[in-house]
Each structure stands twice: as structure tokens, then as C-alpha cells.
Tab-separated table of C-alpha atoms in Angstrom:
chain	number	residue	atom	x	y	z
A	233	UNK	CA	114.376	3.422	-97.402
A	234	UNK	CA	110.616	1.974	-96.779
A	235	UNK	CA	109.259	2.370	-93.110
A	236	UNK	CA	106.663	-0.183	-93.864
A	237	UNK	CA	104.762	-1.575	-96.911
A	238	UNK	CA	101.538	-3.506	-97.694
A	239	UNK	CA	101.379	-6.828	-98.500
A	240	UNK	CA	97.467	-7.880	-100.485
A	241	UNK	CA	96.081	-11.150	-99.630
A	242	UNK	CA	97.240	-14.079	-101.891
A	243	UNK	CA	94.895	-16.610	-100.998
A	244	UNK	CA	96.934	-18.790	-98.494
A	245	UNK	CA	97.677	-15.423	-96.555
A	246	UNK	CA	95.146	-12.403	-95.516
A	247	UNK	CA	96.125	-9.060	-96.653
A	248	UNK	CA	99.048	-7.322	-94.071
A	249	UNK	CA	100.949	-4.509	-93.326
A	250	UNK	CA	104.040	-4.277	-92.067
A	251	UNK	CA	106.250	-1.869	-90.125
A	252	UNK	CA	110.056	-2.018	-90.516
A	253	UNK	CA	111.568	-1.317	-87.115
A	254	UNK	CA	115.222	-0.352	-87.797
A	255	UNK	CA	114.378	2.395	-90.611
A	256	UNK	CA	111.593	3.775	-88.061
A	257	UNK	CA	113.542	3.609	-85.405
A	258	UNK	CA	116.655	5.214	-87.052
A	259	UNK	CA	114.523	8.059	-88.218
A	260	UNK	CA	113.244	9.054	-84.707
A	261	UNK	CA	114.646	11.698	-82.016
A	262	UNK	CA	112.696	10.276	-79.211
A	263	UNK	CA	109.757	7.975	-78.223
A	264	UNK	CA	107.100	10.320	-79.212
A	265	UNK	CA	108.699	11.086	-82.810
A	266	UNK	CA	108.883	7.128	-82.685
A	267	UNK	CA	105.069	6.796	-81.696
A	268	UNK	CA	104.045	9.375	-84.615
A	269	UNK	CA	106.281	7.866	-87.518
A	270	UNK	CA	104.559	4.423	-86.557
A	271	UNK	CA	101.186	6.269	-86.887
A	272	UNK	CA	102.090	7.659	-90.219
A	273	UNK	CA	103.448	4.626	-91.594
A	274	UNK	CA	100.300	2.917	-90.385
A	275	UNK	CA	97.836	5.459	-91.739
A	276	UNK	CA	99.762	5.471	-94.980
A	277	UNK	CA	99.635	1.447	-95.701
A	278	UNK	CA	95.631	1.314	-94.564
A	279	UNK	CA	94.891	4.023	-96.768
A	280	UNK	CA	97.136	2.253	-99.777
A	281	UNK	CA	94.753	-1.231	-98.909
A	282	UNK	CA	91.355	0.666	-99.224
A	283	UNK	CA	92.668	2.972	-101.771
A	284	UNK	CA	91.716	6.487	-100.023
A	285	UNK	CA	93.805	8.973	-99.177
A	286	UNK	CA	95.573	9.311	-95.730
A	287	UNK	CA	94.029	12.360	-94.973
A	288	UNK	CA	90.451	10.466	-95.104
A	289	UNK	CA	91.999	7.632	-92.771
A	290	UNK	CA	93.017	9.935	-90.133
A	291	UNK	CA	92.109	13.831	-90.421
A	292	UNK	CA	95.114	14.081	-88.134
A	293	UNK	CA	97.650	12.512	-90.860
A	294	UNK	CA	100.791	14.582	-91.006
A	295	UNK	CA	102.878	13.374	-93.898
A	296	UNK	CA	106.396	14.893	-94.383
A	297	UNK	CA	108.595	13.770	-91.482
């Protein structure tokens, strides 16, 4: 199940990423496993948009959950 995807502009709308809430939610134990899915799924979509790898995003990026 997709925690979030990437959506490139299409001329009437600017580019945008989006975070599904009930399959993030779902996945996390607690708030702070809830805080650092969002983060991932973030960092994952932004790197997808510019084309880079996570890892060059955010030298923090951890991502197997």
C-alpha cells in the first residue's frame, strides 16, 4: 500500500506531494514512529521530483520501516 506519492505539475496545477494518512498511520506504533514514517515518505517523494536519491535529500534518510 503507498504512504504517499508525487503528483508533477500539469499546467493548471503545480507539482505536489502527497501523504496518505490512514496507511501511515496504520503502520505506526506511536507518535514518534508516526513523525519518522512522515519524514521518510516526505524525503522519498522530494527526492523522486528532483530525481536524486533520498540519501542526498536528507543524510539522515532511513529507508526500510
Amino acid at each position: 500500500v503507498p504512504m504517499g506519492r508525487y503528483f508533477p505539475s500539469d499546467g493548471a496545477l503545480a507539482a505536489r506531494i502527497v501523504v496518505y494518512r490512514r496507511p501511515v498511520e496504520e503502520r505506526a506504533h506511536d507518535r514518534d514512529d508516526l513523525a519518522e514514517l512522515v519524514r521518510t515518505v516526505v524525503v522519498e517523494q522530494v527526492a523522486h521530483m528532483l530525481g536524486r536519491d533520498p540519501e542526498e535529500i536528507d543524510p539522515g534518510y532511513v529507508g526500510d520501516w
